[in-house]
mmCIF file of C-alpha atoms in Angstrom:
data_model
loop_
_atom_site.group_PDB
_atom_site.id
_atom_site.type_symbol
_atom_site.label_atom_id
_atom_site.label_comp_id
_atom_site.label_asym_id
_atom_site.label_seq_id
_atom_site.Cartn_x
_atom_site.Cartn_y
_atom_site.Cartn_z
ATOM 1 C CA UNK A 1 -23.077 -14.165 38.786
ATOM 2 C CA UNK A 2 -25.280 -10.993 39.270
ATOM 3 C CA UNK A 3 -24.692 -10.498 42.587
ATOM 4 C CA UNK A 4 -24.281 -7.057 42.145
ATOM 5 C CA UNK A 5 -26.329 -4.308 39.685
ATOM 6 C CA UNK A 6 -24.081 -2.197 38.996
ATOM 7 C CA UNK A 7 -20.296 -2.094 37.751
ATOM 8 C CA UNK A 8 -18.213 -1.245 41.291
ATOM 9 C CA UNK A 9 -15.600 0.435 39.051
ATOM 10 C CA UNK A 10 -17.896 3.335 37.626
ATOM 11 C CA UNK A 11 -16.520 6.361 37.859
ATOM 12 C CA UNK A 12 -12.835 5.431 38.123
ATOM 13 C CA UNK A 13 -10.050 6.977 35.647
ATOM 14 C CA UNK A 14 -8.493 4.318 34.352
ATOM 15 C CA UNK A 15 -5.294 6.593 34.148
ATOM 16 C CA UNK A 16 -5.760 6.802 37.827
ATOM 17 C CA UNK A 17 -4.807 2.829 38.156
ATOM 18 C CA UNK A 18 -2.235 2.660 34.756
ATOM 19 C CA UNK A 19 -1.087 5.770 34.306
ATOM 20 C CA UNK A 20 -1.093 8.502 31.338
ATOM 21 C CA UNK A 21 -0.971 7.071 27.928
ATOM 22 C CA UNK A 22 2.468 6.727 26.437
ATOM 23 C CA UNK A 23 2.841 9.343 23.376
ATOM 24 C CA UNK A 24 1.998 8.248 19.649
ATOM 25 C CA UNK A 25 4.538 7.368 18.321
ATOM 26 C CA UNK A 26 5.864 9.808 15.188
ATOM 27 C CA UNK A 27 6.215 7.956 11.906
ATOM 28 C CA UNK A 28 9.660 7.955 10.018
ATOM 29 C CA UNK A 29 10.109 8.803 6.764
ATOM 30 C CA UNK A 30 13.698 7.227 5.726
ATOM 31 C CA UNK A 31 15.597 10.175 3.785
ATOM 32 C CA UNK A 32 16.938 9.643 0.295
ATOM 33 C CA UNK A 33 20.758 8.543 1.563
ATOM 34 C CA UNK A 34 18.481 6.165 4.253
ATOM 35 C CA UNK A 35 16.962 4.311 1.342
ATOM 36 C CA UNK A 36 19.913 4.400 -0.707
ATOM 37 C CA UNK A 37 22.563 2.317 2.010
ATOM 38 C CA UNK A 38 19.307 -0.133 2.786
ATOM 39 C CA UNK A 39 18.611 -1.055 -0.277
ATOM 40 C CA UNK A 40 22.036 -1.220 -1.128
ATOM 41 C CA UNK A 41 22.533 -4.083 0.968
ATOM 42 C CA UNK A 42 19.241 -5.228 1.322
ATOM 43 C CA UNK A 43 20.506 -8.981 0.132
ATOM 44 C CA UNK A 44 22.052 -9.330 3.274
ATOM 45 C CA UNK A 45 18.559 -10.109 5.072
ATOM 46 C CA UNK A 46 18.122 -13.061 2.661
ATOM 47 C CA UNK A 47 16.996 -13.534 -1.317
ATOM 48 C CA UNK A 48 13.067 -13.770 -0.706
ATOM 49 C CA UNK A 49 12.913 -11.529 2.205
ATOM 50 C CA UNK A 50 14.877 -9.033 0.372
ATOM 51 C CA UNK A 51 12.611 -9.278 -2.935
ATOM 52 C CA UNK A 52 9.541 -9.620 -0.366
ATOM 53 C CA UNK A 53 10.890 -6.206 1.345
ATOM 54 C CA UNK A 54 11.158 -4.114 -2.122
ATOM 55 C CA UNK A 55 7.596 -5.331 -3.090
ATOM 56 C CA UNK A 56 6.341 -3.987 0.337
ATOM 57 C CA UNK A 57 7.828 -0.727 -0.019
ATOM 58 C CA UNK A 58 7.199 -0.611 -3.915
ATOM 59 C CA UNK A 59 3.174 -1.160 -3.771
ATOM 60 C CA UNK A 60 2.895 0.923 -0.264
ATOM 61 C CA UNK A 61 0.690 -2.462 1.275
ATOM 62 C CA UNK A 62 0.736 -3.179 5.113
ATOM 63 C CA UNK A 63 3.112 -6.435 5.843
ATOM 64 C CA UNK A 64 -0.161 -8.633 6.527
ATOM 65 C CA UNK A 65 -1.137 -8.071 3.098
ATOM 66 C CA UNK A 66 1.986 -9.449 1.555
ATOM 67 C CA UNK A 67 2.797 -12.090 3.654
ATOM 68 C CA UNK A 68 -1.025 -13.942 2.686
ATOM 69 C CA UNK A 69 -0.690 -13.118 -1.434
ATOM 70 C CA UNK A 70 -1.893 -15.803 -3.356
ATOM 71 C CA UNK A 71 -0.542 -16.964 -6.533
ATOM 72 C CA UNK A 72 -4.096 -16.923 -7.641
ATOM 73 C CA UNK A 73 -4.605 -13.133 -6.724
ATOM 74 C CA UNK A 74 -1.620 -11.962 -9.107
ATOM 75 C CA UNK A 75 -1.591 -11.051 -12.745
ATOM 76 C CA UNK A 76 2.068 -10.465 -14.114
ATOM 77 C CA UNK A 77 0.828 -10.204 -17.520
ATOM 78 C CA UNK A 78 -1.558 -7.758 -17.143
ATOM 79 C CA UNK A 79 0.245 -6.186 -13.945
ATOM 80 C CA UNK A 80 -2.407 -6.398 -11.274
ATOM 81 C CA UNK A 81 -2.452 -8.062 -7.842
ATOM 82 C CA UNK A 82 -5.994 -7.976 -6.108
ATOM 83 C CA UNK A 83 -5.704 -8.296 -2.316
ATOM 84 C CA UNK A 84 -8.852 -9.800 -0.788
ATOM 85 C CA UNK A 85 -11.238 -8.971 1.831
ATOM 86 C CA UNK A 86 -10.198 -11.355 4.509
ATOM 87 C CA UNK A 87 -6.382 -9.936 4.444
ATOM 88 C CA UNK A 88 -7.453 -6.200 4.263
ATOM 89 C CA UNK A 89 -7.887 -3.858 7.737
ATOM 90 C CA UNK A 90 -10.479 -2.095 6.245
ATOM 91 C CA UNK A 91 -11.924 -5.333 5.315
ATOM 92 C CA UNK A 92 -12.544 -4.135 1.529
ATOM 93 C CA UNK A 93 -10.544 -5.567 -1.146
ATOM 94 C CA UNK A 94 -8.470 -4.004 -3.033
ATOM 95 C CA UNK A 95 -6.390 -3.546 -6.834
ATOM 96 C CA UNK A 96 -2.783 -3.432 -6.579
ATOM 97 C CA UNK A 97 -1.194 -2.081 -10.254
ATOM 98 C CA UNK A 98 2.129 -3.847 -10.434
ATOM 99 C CA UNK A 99 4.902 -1.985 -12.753
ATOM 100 C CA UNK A 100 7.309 -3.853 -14.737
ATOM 101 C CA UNK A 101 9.701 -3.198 -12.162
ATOM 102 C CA UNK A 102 7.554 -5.112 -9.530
ATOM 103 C CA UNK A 103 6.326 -7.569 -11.571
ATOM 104 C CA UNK A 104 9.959 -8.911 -12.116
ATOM 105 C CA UNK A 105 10.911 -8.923 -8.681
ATOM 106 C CA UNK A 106 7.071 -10.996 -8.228
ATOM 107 C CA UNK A 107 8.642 -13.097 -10.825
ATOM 108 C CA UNK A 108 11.573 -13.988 -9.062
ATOM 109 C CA UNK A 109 9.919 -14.568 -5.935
ATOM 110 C CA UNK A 110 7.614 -17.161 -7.970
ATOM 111 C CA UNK A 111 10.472 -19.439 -9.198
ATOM 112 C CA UNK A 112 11.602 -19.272 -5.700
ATOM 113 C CA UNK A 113 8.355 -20.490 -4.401
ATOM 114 C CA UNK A 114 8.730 -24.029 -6.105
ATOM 115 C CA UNK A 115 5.147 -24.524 -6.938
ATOM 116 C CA UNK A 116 3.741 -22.951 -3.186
ATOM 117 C CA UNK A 117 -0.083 -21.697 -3.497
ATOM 118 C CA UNK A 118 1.882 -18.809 -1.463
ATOM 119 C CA UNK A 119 3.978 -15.858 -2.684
ATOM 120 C CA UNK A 120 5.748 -16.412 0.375
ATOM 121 C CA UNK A 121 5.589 -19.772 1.474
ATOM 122 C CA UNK A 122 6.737 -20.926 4.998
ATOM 123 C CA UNK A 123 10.301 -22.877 4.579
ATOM 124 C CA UNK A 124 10.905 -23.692 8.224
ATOM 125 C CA UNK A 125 9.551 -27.956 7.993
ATOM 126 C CA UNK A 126 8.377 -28.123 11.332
ATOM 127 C CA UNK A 127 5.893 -25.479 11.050
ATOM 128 C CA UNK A 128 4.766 -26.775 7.369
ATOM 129 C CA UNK A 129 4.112 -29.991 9.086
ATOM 130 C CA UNK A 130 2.121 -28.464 12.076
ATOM 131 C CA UNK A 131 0.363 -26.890 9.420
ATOM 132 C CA UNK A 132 -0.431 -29.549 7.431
ATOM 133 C CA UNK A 133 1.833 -28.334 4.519
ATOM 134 C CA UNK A 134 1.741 -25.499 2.098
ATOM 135 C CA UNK A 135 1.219 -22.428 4.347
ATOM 136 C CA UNK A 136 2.497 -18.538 3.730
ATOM 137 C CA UNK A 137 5.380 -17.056 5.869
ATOM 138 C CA UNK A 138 4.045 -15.576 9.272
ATOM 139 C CA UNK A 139 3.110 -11.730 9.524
ATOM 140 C CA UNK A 140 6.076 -11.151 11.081
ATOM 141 C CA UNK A 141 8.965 -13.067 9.393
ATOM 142 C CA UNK A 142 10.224 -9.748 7.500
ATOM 143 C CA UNK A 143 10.603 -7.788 9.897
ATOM 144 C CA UNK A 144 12.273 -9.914 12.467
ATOM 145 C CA UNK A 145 15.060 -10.687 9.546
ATOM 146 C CA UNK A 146 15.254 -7.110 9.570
ATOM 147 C CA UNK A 147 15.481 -6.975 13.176
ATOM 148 C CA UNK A 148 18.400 -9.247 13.422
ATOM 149 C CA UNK A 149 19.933 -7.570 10.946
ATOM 150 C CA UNK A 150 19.933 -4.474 12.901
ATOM 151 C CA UNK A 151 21.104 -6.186 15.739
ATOM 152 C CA UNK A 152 24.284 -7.605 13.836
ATOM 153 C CA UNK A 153 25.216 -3.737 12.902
ATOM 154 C CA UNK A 154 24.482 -4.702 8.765
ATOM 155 C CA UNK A 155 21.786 -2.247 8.687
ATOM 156 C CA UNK A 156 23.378 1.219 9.591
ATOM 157 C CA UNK A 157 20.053 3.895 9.154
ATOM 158 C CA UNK A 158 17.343 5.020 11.901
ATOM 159 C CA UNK A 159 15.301 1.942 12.861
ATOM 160 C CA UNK A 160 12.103 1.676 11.759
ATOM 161 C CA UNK A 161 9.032 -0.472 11.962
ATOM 162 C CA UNK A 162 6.980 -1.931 9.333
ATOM 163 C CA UNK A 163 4.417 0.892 9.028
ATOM 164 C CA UNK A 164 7.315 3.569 7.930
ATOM 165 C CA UNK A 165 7.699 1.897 4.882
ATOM 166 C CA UNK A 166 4.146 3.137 4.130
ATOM 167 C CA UNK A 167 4.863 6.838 5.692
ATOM 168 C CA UNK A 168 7.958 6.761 3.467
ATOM 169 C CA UNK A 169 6.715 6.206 0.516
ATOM 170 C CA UNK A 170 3.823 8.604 1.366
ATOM 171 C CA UNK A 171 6.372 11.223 1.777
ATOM 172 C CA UNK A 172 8.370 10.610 -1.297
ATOM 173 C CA UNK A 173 5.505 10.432 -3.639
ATOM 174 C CA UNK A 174 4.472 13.540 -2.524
ATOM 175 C CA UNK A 175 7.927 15.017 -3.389
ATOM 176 C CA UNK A 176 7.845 13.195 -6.686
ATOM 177 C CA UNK A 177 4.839 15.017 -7.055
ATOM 178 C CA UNK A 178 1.910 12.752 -7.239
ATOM 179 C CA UNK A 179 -1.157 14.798 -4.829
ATOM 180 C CA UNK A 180 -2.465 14.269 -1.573
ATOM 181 C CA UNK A 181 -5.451 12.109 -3.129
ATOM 182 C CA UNK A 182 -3.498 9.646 -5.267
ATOM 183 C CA UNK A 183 -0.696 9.212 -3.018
ATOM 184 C CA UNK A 184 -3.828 8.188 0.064
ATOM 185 C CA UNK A 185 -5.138 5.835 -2.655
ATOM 186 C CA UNK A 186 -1.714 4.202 -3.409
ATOM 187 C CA UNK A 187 -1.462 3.778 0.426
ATOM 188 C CA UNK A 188 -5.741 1.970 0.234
ATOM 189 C CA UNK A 189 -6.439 4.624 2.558
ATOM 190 C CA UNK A 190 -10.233 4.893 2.807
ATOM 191 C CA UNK A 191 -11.315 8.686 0.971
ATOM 192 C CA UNK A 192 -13.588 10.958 2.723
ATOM 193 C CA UNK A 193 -16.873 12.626 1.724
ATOM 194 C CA UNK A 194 -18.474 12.268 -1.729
ATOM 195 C CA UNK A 195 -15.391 11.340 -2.906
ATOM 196 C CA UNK A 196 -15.668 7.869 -1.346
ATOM 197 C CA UNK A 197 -19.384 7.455 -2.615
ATOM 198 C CA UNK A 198 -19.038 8.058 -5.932
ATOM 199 C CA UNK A 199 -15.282 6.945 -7.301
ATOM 200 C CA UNK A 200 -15.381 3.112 -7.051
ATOM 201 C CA UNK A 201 -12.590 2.151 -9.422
ATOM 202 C CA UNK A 202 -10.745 -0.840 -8.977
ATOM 203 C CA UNK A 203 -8.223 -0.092 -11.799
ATOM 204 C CA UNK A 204 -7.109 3.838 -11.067
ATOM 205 C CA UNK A 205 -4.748 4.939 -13.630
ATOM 206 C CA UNK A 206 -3.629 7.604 -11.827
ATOM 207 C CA UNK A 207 -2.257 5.078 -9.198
ATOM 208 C CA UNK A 208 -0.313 3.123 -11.587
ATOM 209 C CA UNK A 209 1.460 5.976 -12.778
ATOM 210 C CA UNK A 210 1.972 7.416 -8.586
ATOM 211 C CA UNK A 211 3.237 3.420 -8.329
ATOM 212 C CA UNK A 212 5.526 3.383 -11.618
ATOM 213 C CA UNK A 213 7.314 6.940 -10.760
ATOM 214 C CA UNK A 214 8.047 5.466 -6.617
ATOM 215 C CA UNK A 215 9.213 2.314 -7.906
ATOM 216 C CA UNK A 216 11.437 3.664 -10.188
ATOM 217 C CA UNK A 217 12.906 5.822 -7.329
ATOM 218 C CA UNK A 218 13.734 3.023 -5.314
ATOM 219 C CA UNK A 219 15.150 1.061 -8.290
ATOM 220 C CA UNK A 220 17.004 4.665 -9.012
ATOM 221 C CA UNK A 221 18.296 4.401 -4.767
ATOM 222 C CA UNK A 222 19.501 0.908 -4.612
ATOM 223 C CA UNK A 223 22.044 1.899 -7.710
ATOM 224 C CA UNK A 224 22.753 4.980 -6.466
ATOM 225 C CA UNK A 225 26.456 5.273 -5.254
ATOM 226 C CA UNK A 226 27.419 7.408 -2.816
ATOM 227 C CA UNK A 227 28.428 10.708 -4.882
ATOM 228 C CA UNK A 228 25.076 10.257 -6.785
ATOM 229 C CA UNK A 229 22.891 10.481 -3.836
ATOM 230 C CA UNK A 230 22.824 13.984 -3.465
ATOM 231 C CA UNK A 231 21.960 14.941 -7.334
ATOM 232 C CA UNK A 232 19.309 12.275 -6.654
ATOM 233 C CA UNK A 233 17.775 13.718 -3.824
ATOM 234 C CA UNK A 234 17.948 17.113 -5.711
#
């Protein structure tokens, strides 16, 4: 109303009036014998939430990402998935290399979707119909399965949120020996410097092959019995 010229609250801490900040939160990286008993009985959150939850933690993309994947945006015969601009945080869009592994569990998914524009399509009817139809699974669908599942005592690791499946597979890539750079381009983090200027590939073979050795991993985790997991993490 400009009755004033000036802000009255210059000047004051806004600790002062909410207090300090609460700590950031430290990422988890689920161990070897974590991965091993979730995916072992990953099934129990549900067929496509189950194949939707390997994909996530397979091509190291944030939950947003997968949840608004087109049909139209995937390639399973030439193993590519390109994730557009309006999904992406950093608002540039982006090649996903799909390994065999992946592309069969994007092939299951795709007989499940009976004909949906969606990878995951939204089965509850009343929200189809508020929606006019066809319309992709909210954000937050996986992780609330997950959630319950936790809550029913069928998931017996460390909770963790949907942003440690990226810091996890950050962590075992690195083990499995793919570098610092590759690994931060599997994860579409944005690279620094010169770097960023000058390599603008959208196909990055070196990512593929990061992508193929972590999937194969997982695959390697969810067979894994309980005697094995050791020599595995070895």
């Amino acid at each position: 109303k400009k009755l004033i010229f000036s802000n009255p609250v210059i000047g004051i801490d806004f600790e002062a009036l909410m207090g300090p900040r609460p700590p950031v939160r430290k990422r988890v990286m689920l161990t070897v014998e974590e991965l091993c008993i979730l995916l072992k009985d990953i099934e129990d959150i549900g067929v496509e939430n189950a194949l939707a939850f390997r994909i996530l933690l397979a091509t190291c993309v944030r939950s947003i990402e997968l949840s608004k994947a087109r049909w139209e945006d995937v390639d399973l015969e030439n193993g590519a998935w390109w994730v557009p601009d309006t999904v992406v945080k950093t608002r540039n869009g982006f090649l996903v290399p799909l390994t065999p592994t992946v592309v069969g569990w994007f092939r299951e998914l795709k007989e499940l979707a009976g004909g949906s524009d969606w990878v995951l399509p939204c089965r509850v009817e009343r929200r189809r119909r508020r929606h006019g139809g066809d319309i992709n699974v909210g954000s937050t669908t996986l992780w609330a399965a997950i959630t319950r599942a936790f809550e029913r005592g069928d998931i017996e690791i460390r909770r963790f949120t949907p942003h440690d499946t990226r810091s996890t597979a950050k962590g075992h890539m690195r083990n499995l020996g793919v570098t610092r750079e590759i690994s931060e381009i599997a994860l579409n983090h944005v690279l620094q410097g010169m770097e960023a200027i000058y390599d603008v590939r959208e196909e990055i073979p070196e990512r593929r092959d990061a992508l193929e050795r972590w999937a194969s991993f997982i695959t390697k985790c969810e067979a894994a019995s309980r005697p094995k997991l050791q020599q595995l993490a070895a």
